[in-house]
């Protein structure tokens, strides 16, 4: 083992000392924590050679001593550990509550002098750089261990350079807690970015939550603090104790922790992993087809409430089986990063690098993703870089100054959510977030990130009145720092992760959300670089339309057709998300007018229209079987409505059966997805049939294969309804009818086969005469 070189540099103007931290001796590790690794403590062996007490060292300077004891020393390794001196080795250690500390070299033992306040020191003659251990005696026990202050820094110059430049794309490998071996000694390296702190110490269940003995060293201008602690392994709980620039004592969880205690407990946990992935085939083929020309049907899930009480591993089997049976291609998970308040549904994150411990550990979450992948199901994760909560133990004023949040309150405080906004202009903060996006995709094999609340990031005046915001350097309202961050995040992800997709929840008309970052638009900005964008306009307009009684729908016809005016301005996802079925908005089926039969019929017709419309589709859990109540996070979906003892179970199962059929037909017909991003993939057959409440359009695959989708949003059967169709080699047939008996409909069908007539109509050279069922959608294809 090498001995740390002494560092003699002291600050010119040392801070004033503050009161020492009192140890907390009653803290216990959480019940869910993994067991600690066996500490590297050897049995006490009778030495062959006993050496008298060693010569004392010169007393520490009062200021140095005070800063060391109060956790305000920037370089404890210059004071503690072993340092070669003329004729021997000077050793000093800090072990509060010890009665004696000895240095062990081979079979020889030297007893150090007690300097008070837990400091022990002495000069050992003639030992040079000999490796040593510490034997520490307490009133009721004795241990032998390596000295944390005998190790050189565990971060290299390249890591520190990349951190300082804000370009460390694997930041999670450099910061946080990591179990590793140094010179044959197993322990944990702790590293944290806290550039404004006077000092940082580690406290945890391994030192009775008294950080006095474990002050960290500053690694210069990088702002990083580091310490390797022997004998600490996976499962150990810890926090950082910082002394702020004003001397204030702060206790913080690790921003880079990869595991946390189960809320409401807030400590970080040293994380180890031995997970072996089994999704090689999925990853190898994930990038075979660009997402814009591939099928994507997404089932949105709040994991904690999908089956309340279920763990990641139980969900791995039950969710995978359910989603596979319904034919969805992807699941989208509402945020799983650790969050203190369950009522936020995960959208107020404190542990950006840790899956929530409520459902299990990180390897358990990997198992969930792995199981879905092996079943051929992609995993999209909600990601929240727009803001973070003010909890004092987390990121807010992390080191006693505005660090992760902007120092200007007009840019740091989010008026709607009572949270703080990241300082996207600070390179280290931007690095924290870009690396976090990579972390989820690379470490957990996530296939895509749906980025929450993008609009709130893009505009400096978002939800702010005049006087509450300041314009950018050009006098505009755009947050140029946020734009640069989003561009960097997207460009980095697409460069490093083959087949990944990023999806923006962006509710404004910002130009170029899904345009390439290098493609400069008329507004002077490059594209944001997202793969897809939620089509909030389609969602709002279509829900407004179907909420009207059929007799009034003719006055709102354009609400359903307007989406095609801008359908190819971006690459879209059509979202019926959790936001649309909470807070008094009602469940999807309950938004529909009429009696129970009509509401279900409207629901079915709406879903078929959605699946046929250009764009990918997303449906929130519970809406696939038409539950009547809004989603409640503490209760989850109303699975009971599907039980046999429920008189209406058949009605709900009919809607569920339809969703399964929609997905299977969708995937098997490239006309519905292959040209989602190309105008050639869509043509109206009837766009202006407002009096009839009818919409009809043709979708085309890349080879021209057509599919005709017709929706009758009126409660009457329309006989002999003629619609234009493209030329086809043969007859047409009905492949979907949402009025079928199996879905709970009245079974108004079209006899097969259907012969096209050579009568041009609506810009097509031929036409079909159809029977349109009430409040229903019909899909037809050539035979």
XYZ file of C-alpha atoms in Angstrom, residues 116-648:
533
model
C -6.990 15.129 22.919
C -10.283 15.518 21.047
C -9.764 12.159 19.360
C -6.404 13.055 17.804
C -3.544 10.563 18.182
C -0.036 11.079 16.803
C 3.567 10.006 16.982
C 6.828 9.588 15.100
C 7.830 6.036 14.254
C 11.566 5.712 13.708
C 13.082 4.405 10.481
C 9.966 3.139 8.659
C 10.040 5.244 5.474
C 7.062 4.448 3.258
C 6.209 1.156 4.931
C 2.519 0.152 4.606
C 0.702 0.255 7.918
C -2.633 -0.323 9.619
C -4.355 1.288 12.567
C -5.374 -0.602 15.665
C -8.080 1.423 17.420
C -9.165 0.602 20.952
C -12.504 1.780 22.325
C -13.859 1.295 25.841
C -15.671 -1.887 24.810
C -13.978 -3.032 21.588
C -10.905 -2.894 19.380
C -10.572 -2.960 15.580
C -7.750 -3.030 13.077
C -8.176 -1.339 9.710
C -6.412 0.480 6.930
C -6.103 4.244 7.334
C -8.347 6.251 4.952
C -5.675 8.960 4.910
C -2.959 6.643 3.598
C -4.438 6.534 0.082
C -3.740 8.912 -2.797
C -6.714 10.472 -4.643
C -8.845 7.910 -6.433
C -9.950 10.271 -9.219
C -7.501 10.890 -12.050
C -6.638 14.115 -13.811
C -8.818 13.246 -16.817
C -11.911 12.784 -14.631
C -11.291 16.092 -12.887
C -10.643 17.876 -16.175
C -13.873 16.561 -17.707
C -15.850 17.477 -14.584
C -14.409 21.002 -14.617
C -15.263 21.362 -18.307
C -18.790 19.995 -17.807
C -18.093 17.218 -20.321
C -17.930 14.062 -18.222
C -20.499 11.959 -20.043
C -20.144 9.132 -17.502
C -20.306 11.371 -14.467
C -21.913 8.656 -12.370
C -18.681 6.641 -12.560
C -16.674 9.505 -11.061
C -18.999 11.060 -8.479
C -21.097 9.417 -5.793
C -20.139 6.335 -3.790
C -18.369 3.400 -5.435
C -17.084 0.163 -3.965
C -13.572 -0.512 -5.216
C -10.225 -1.982 -4.267
C -7.136 0.113 -3.551
C -3.839 -1.641 -2.999
C -5.529 -4.847 -1.946
C -7.946 -3.045 0.360
C -11.690 -3.138 -0.357
C -13.678 -0.031 0.528
C -15.859 2.752 -0.837
C -14.778 5.904 -2.582
C -16.975 8.897 -1.791
C -16.864 11.895 -4.142
C -19.116 14.937 -4.206
C -19.177 18.249 -6.052
C -19.454 21.108 -3.537
C -17.281 24.010 -4.746
C -18.531 26.528 -2.163
C -18.014 24.347 0.907
C -15.255 25.033 3.433
C -15.196 21.369 4.313
C -17.086 18.122 3.782
C -17.333 15.063 6.015
C -19.017 11.670 5.658
C -21.419 10.413 8.259
C -23.266 7.122 8.158
C -24.334 3.974 9.924
C -20.688 2.865 9.857
C -19.573 5.689 12.176
C -22.701 6.165 14.319
C -23.580 9.169 12.138
C -20.641 11.114 13.528
C -18.582 12.433 10.616
C -15.788 13.867 12.725
C -13.340 11.097 11.812
C -14.009 11.215 8.060
C -13.282 14.674 6.651
C -12.888 14.685 2.856
C -10.206 16.426 0.820
C -10.806 19.071 -1.816
C -9.457 18.203 -5.254
C -8.689 21.766 -6.197
C -10.558 23.979 -8.622
C -12.833 21.149 -9.768
C -14.923 21.677 -6.637
C -14.868 17.913 -6.009
C -14.278 16.430 -2.548
C -13.029 12.866 -2.171
C -12.273 10.177 0.410
C -11.670 6.430 0.180
C -12.978 4.664 3.290
C -11.733 1.091 3.797
C -14.141 -1.600 4.900
C -17.345 0.063 3.665
C -19.407 -1.887 1.135
C -22.851 -2.124 -0.475
C -25.743 -1.385 1.842
C -24.018 1.228 3.991
C -26.159 4.332 4.526
C -24.596 7.774 4.518
C -24.936 11.511 4.020
C -22.547 14.383 3.514
C -21.996 16.950 6.226
C -20.887 20.222 4.701
C -19.591 23.412 6.235
C -20.894 26.225 4.085
C -18.999 29.385 3.169
C -20.600 31.195 6.109
C -19.754 28.421 8.571
C -23.253 26.956 8.568
C -23.410 23.199 9.088
C -25.428 21.402 6.386
C -26.456 17.766 5.994
C -27.149 16.563 2.462
C -27.985 13.339 0.671
C -25.644 12.414 -2.169
C -26.856 14.004 -5.446
C -25.216 11.131 -7.316
C -26.466 8.323 -5.074
C -27.523 5.318 -7.095
C -29.615 3.954 -4.235
C -31.561 5.582 -1.406
C -33.495 4.680 1.692
C -37.223 4.145 1.368
C -38.997 7.497 1.837
C -39.651 9.249 4.113
C -36.098 8.277 5.177
C -33.597 10.330 3.181
C -30.128 8.801 3.492
C -28.124 7.577 0.515
C -26.984 3.963 0.260
C -23.736 2.605 -1.134
C -24.787 0.626 -4.193
C -23.278 -2.487 -5.670
C -24.564 -4.524 -8.600
C -23.959 -8.006 -9.929
C -26.897 -7.987 -12.344
C -26.445 -9.985 -15.563
C -28.564 -8.728 -18.449
C -30.384 -11.043 -20.814
C -31.634 -8.549 -23.422
C -28.734 -8.681 -25.882
C -31.016 -9.556 -28.776
C -33.294 -6.607 -28.053
C -30.414 -4.127 -27.852
C -28.747 -5.524 -30.948
C -31.842 -4.917 -33.073
C -33.254 -1.822 -31.381
C -31.793 0.522 -33.976
C -32.759 -1.575 -37.009
C -35.632 0.750 -37.924
C -35.871 4.508 -37.221
C -38.656 5.285 -34.779
C -40.397 7.557 -37.304
C -40.967 4.636 -39.649
C -41.690 2.032 -36.965
C -44.827 1.121 -35.000
C -45.060 2.642 -31.536
C -48.092 2.049 -29.347
C -47.407 3.102 -25.771
C -49.043 2.036 -22.512
C -48.384 4.679 -19.831
C -47.949 3.277 -16.334
C -47.559 4.603 -12.820
C -45.638 1.671 -11.401
C -46.451 2.272 -7.745
C -50.200 2.127 -8.361
C -50.580 -0.223 -11.346
C -50.782 -3.038 -8.823
C -50.478 -1.352 -5.398
C -47.921 -3.088 -3.219
C -46.176 -4.830 -6.105
C -42.379 -4.728 -6.339
C -40.258 -4.235 -9.444
C -39.768 -7.991 -9.687
C -43.445 -8.821 -9.353
C -44.290 -6.116 -11.870
C -41.706 -7.560 -14.224
C -43.894 -10.615 -14.721
C -47.408 -9.230 -14.308
C -46.914 -6.038 -16.311
C -45.005 -7.807 -19.073
C -47.701 -10.461 -19.393
C -50.476 -7.854 -19.483
C -48.809 -5.521 -21.973
C -47.844 -8.437 -24.212
C -51.417 -9.722 -24.213
C -52.709 -6.297 -25.278
C -50.057 -5.912 -27.979
C -48.529 -2.586 -26.940
C -45.043 -2.094 -28.362
C -43.800 0.078 -25.479
C -44.505 1.023 -21.920
C -43.898 4.511 -20.638
C -43.127 4.660 -16.937
C -44.014 7.771 -15.015
C -40.872 8.944 -13.190
C -39.111 6.244 -11.199
C -36.242 8.419 -9.937
C -36.390 8.822 -6.161
C -38.788 11.447 -4.844
C -39.777 12.232 -1.249
C -43.487 12.909 -1.759
C -45.477 10.122 -3.390
C -48.267 12.572 -4.192
C -46.001 14.228 -6.767
C -46.247 10.974 -8.807
C -42.478 11.188 -9.198
C -42.343 14.616 -10.830
C -40.450 16.281 -7.940
C -37.179 14.387 -7.950
C -34.484 14.436 -5.273
C -32.520 11.322 -6.283
C -31.894 11.755 -9.998
C -29.632 8.695 -10.212
C -31.627 6.305 -8.001
C -34.747 4.287 -8.891
C -37.270 4.771 -6.133
C -36.635 2.387 -3.265
C -40.375 2.049 -2.687
C -40.468 -0.866 -5.145
C -37.023 -2.409 -4.655
C -33.371 -1.857 -5.442
C -31.612 -0.840 -8.667
C -31.013 -4.447 -9.723
C -34.711 -5.136 -9.238
C -35.538 -2.280 -11.591
C -33.038 -3.669 -14.097
C -34.871 -6.980 -13.875
C -38.140 -5.239 -14.788
C -36.614 -3.557 -17.846
C -34.825 -6.758 -18.835
C -38.018 -8.821 -18.626
C -39.936 -6.349 -20.775
C -37.158 -6.327 -23.352
C -37.017 -10.100 -23.553
C -40.747 -10.012 -24.328
C -40.127 -7.520 -27.148
C -41.477 -4.471 -25.291
C -39.611 -1.150 -25.275
C -39.308 0.966 -22.147
C -39.688 4.745 -22.132
C -38.988 6.649 -18.931
C -40.444 9.966 -17.849
C -37.479 12.241 -17.097
C -37.765 15.506 -15.180
C -34.901 17.987 -15.760
C -37.203 21.011 -15.537
C -37.158 21.501 -11.770
C -36.485 19.976 -8.354
C -38.004 20.382 -4.876
C -36.727 22.624 -2.101
C -36.133 19.885 0.496
C -33.235 21.113 2.623
C -31.491 17.714 2.671
C -31.392 17.471 -1.128
C -30.187 19.797 -3.922
C -31.470 23.196 -2.780
C -28.520 25.467 -1.861
C -26.524 22.280 -1.729
C -23.232 23.626 -0.404
C -24.609 26.758 1.225
C -24.908 28.678 -2.015
C -27.126 28.447 -5.111
C -25.423 25.562 -6.852
C -27.872 23.516 -8.917
C -30.436 26.320 -9.077
C -29.922 29.722 -10.693
C -28.869 32.484 -8.307
C -31.367 34.934 -9.845
C -34.781 34.262 -8.212
C -36.455 35.263 -11.478
C -34.865 32.189 -13.015
C -34.608 29.826 -10.057
C -38.134 29.700 -8.599
C -40.929 27.926 -10.426
C -44.146 29.844 -9.661
C -46.554 26.988 -10.431
C -45.002 24.130 -8.514
C -43.111 25.806 -5.663
C -39.923 24.161 -6.876
C -36.516 25.329 -8.078
C -35.298 25.500 -11.672
C -31.890 24.191 -12.700
C -29.208 26.662 -13.738
C -28.808 25.378 -17.304
C -26.057 27.901 -17.977
C -23.709 26.376 -15.407
C -21.603 23.765 -17.159
C -21.400 21.403 -14.176
C -25.196 21.465 -13.736
C -25.729 20.848 -17.420
C -23.253 17.962 -17.155
C -25.180 16.554 -14.164
C -28.346 16.417 -16.274
C -26.868 15.250 -19.583
C -25.002 12.462 -17.796
C -28.198 11.570 -15.961
C -30.028 11.054 -19.253
C -27.202 8.803 -20.409
C -27.177 6.970 -17.069
C -30.737 5.734 -17.382
C -30.233 4.657 -20.986
C -26.830 3.024 -20.555
C -27.028 1.554 -17.050
C -30.710 0.541 -17.135
C -31.074 -0.055 -20.899
C -33.939 2.451 -21.144
C -35.051 2.866 -24.768
C -36.353 6.403 -24.593
C -36.863 9.435 -22.405
C -40.063 11.439 -22.373
C -38.888 14.836 -21.146
C -41.411 16.486 -18.861
C -42.457 20.152 -18.941
C -40.199 21.250 -21.799
C -42.201 24.445 -22.349
C -41.463 25.580 -18.797
C -37.765 25.306 -19.603
C -37.823 27.117 -22.939
C -39.445 30.386 -21.868
C -38.116 32.819 -19.281
C -41.617 34.225 -18.794
C -43.327 30.844 -18.364
C -46.135 31.364 -15.793
C -44.543 34.682 -14.805
C -46.069 38.133 -14.843
C -44.349 41.293 -16.030
C -41.579 42.189 -13.618
C -41.120 38.570 -12.542
C -38.740 37.676 -15.355
C -35.757 39.159 -17.162
C -35.174 38.883 -20.921
C -32.193 37.104 -22.429
C -29.124 38.902 -23.766
C -30.935 39.652 -27.028
C -34.040 40.985 -25.328
C -36.136 37.890 -26.002
C -38.132 35.537 -23.802
C -36.314 32.375 -24.835
C -34.162 30.667 -22.212
C -31.040 30.267 -24.330
C -29.284 28.210 -21.664
C -32.144 25.709 -21.584
C -32.166 25.514 -25.381
C -28.442 24.741 -25.382
C -28.902 22.115 -22.670
C -31.705 20.314 -24.524
C -29.708 20.338 -27.735
C -26.662 18.916 -25.969
C -28.707 16.272 -24.187
C -30.385 15.082 -27.379
C -27.230 15.162 -29.487
C -25.283 13.241 -26.834
C -27.943 10.585 -26.364
C -28.385 9.937 -30.060
C -24.618 9.763 -30.533
C -24.016 7.285 -27.726
C -27.159 5.136 -27.524
C -28.191 3.343 -30.733
C -31.951 3.165 -31.206
C -32.819 5.567 -28.399
C -35.720 8.022 -28.758
C -36.376 11.253 -26.877
C -39.893 12.647 -26.628
C -40.784 16.205 -25.662
C -43.843 17.158 -23.677
C -43.969 20.613 -25.236
C -47.277 22.429 -25.320
C -46.405 25.532 -27.377
C -45.633 26.218 -31.019
C -41.854 26.319 -30.508
C -40.356 25.818 -33.935
C -38.191 22.765 -34.513
C -38.696 20.631 -31.420
C -38.025 17.495 -33.491
C -35.674 19.153 -35.956
C -31.981 18.229 -35.904
C -29.819 20.409 -33.661
C -27.592 21.452 -36.594
C -30.569 22.480 -38.754
C -31.030 26.237 -38.270
C -34.615 27.404 -38.634
C -36.056 30.773 -39.660
C -35.998 31.874 -36.022
C -32.221 31.526 -35.937
C -32.278 28.518 -33.623
C -31.140 25.030 -34.419
C -33.644 22.299 -33.747
C -33.952 20.965 -30.223
C -33.146 17.492 -31.528
C -35.999 15.466 -30.028
C -37.173 12.374 -31.862
C -40.865 12.901 -31.113
C -43.156 15.471 -29.542
C -46.458 15.052 -27.723
C -49.251 16.480 -29.884
C -51.023 18.454 -27.193
C -53.072 20.333 -29.793
C -54.576 17.125 -31.183
C -55.269 15.870 -27.673
C -57.041 19.052 -26.592
C -59.066 19.515 -29.794
C -60.160 15.898 -30.150
C -61.262 15.627 -26.521
C -63.200 18.865 -26.873
C -64.966 17.475 -29.925
C -66.039 14.149 -28.461
C -67.264 15.809 -25.262
C -70.042 17.482 -27.264
C -73.387 15.815 -27.821
C -73.515 14.388 -31.362
C -76.167 16.897 -32.370
C -73.689 19.714 -31.693
C -70.592 18.088 -33.157
C -71.156 19.483 -36.638
C -70.332 22.937 -35.263
C -66.975 21.668 -34.021
C -66.004 19.535 -36.992
C -62.799 21.493 -37.625
C -61.527 20.574 -34.165
C -60.980 17.083 -35.529
C -59.577 18.076 -38.915
C -57.282 20.907 -37.827
C -54.573 18.506 -36.614
C -53.783 17.622 -40.223
C -52.914 21.254 -40.983
C -49.743 20.917 -38.879
C -49.380 17.120 -38.719
C -46.008 17.138 -40.491
C -44.483 20.177 -38.800
C -43.093 17.853 -36.116
C -42.894 14.121 -35.442
C -45.781 13.448 -33.110
C -47.107 11.195 -30.394
C -50.859 11.359 -29.739
C -51.146 11.329 -25.931
C -54.078 10.412 -23.756
C -51.963 10.563 -20.647
C -52.457 10.580 -16.885
C -52.865 14.371 -17.017
C -56.150 13.955 -18.883
C -57.839 11.652 -16.345
C -57.194 13.442 -13.029
C -58.124 16.617 -11.180
C -61.751 16.694 -12.280
C -61.084 16.027 -15.965
C -62.809 12.622 -15.705
C -61.763 9.273 -17.110
C -61.828 8.993 -20.894
C -65.114 7.084 -21.086
C -66.725 9.505 -18.642
C -65.869 12.464 -20.861
C -68.202 11.047 -23.497
C -71.870 12.144 -23.708
C -74.917 9.910 -23.601
C -75.888 6.826 -21.660
C -73.504 4.012 -20.738
C -73.818 2.300 -24.133
C -73.207 5.549 -26.003
C -70.258 6.524 -23.819
C -68.600 3.177 -24.476
C -69.354 3.409 -28.190
C -67.856 6.915 -28.329
C -64.858 5.654 -26.372
C -64.274 2.808 -28.818
C -64.692 5.015 -31.877
C -62.322 7.605 -30.442
C -59.606 5.015 -29.797
C -59.877 3.634 -33.326
C -59.670 7.151 -34.746
C -56.587 7.784 -32.585
C -54.854 4.578 -33.689
C -55.468 5.399 -37.357
C -54.422 9.064 -37.181
C -50.833 9.923 -38.192
C -48.520 9.787 -35.197
C -47.661 7.289 -32.513
C -50.188 6.780 -29.731
C -50.063 6.694 -25.948
C -52.825 5.536 -23.597
C -52.774 5.773 -19.816
C -53.539 2.709 -17.727
C -57.196 2.064 -16.950
C -58.392 3.719 -20.131
C -57.774 0.495 -22.066
C -60.775 -1.061 -20.316
C -62.864 2.100 -19.916
C -62.781 2.498 -16.162
C -65.324 5.131 -15.195
C -63.457 6.891 -12.396
C -60.467 9.189 -12.524
C -57.083 7.748 -11.660
C -56.196 7.913 -7.971
C -52.514 7.279 -7.250
C -53.215 5.519 -3.938
C -55.641 3.083 -5.567
C -54.525 2.535 -9.141
C -56.690 1.191 -11.981
C -60.161 -0.147 -11.154
C -59.308 -3.754 -11.919
C -62.441 -4.878 -10.126
C -64.638 -3.744 -13.030
C -63.236 -6.689 -14.995
C -64.242 -9.233 -12.344
C -66.882 -11.788 -13.263
C -69.072 -10.719 -10.358
C -69.376 -7.222 -11.807
C -72.514 -7.066 -14.000
C -70.742 -4.657 -16.374
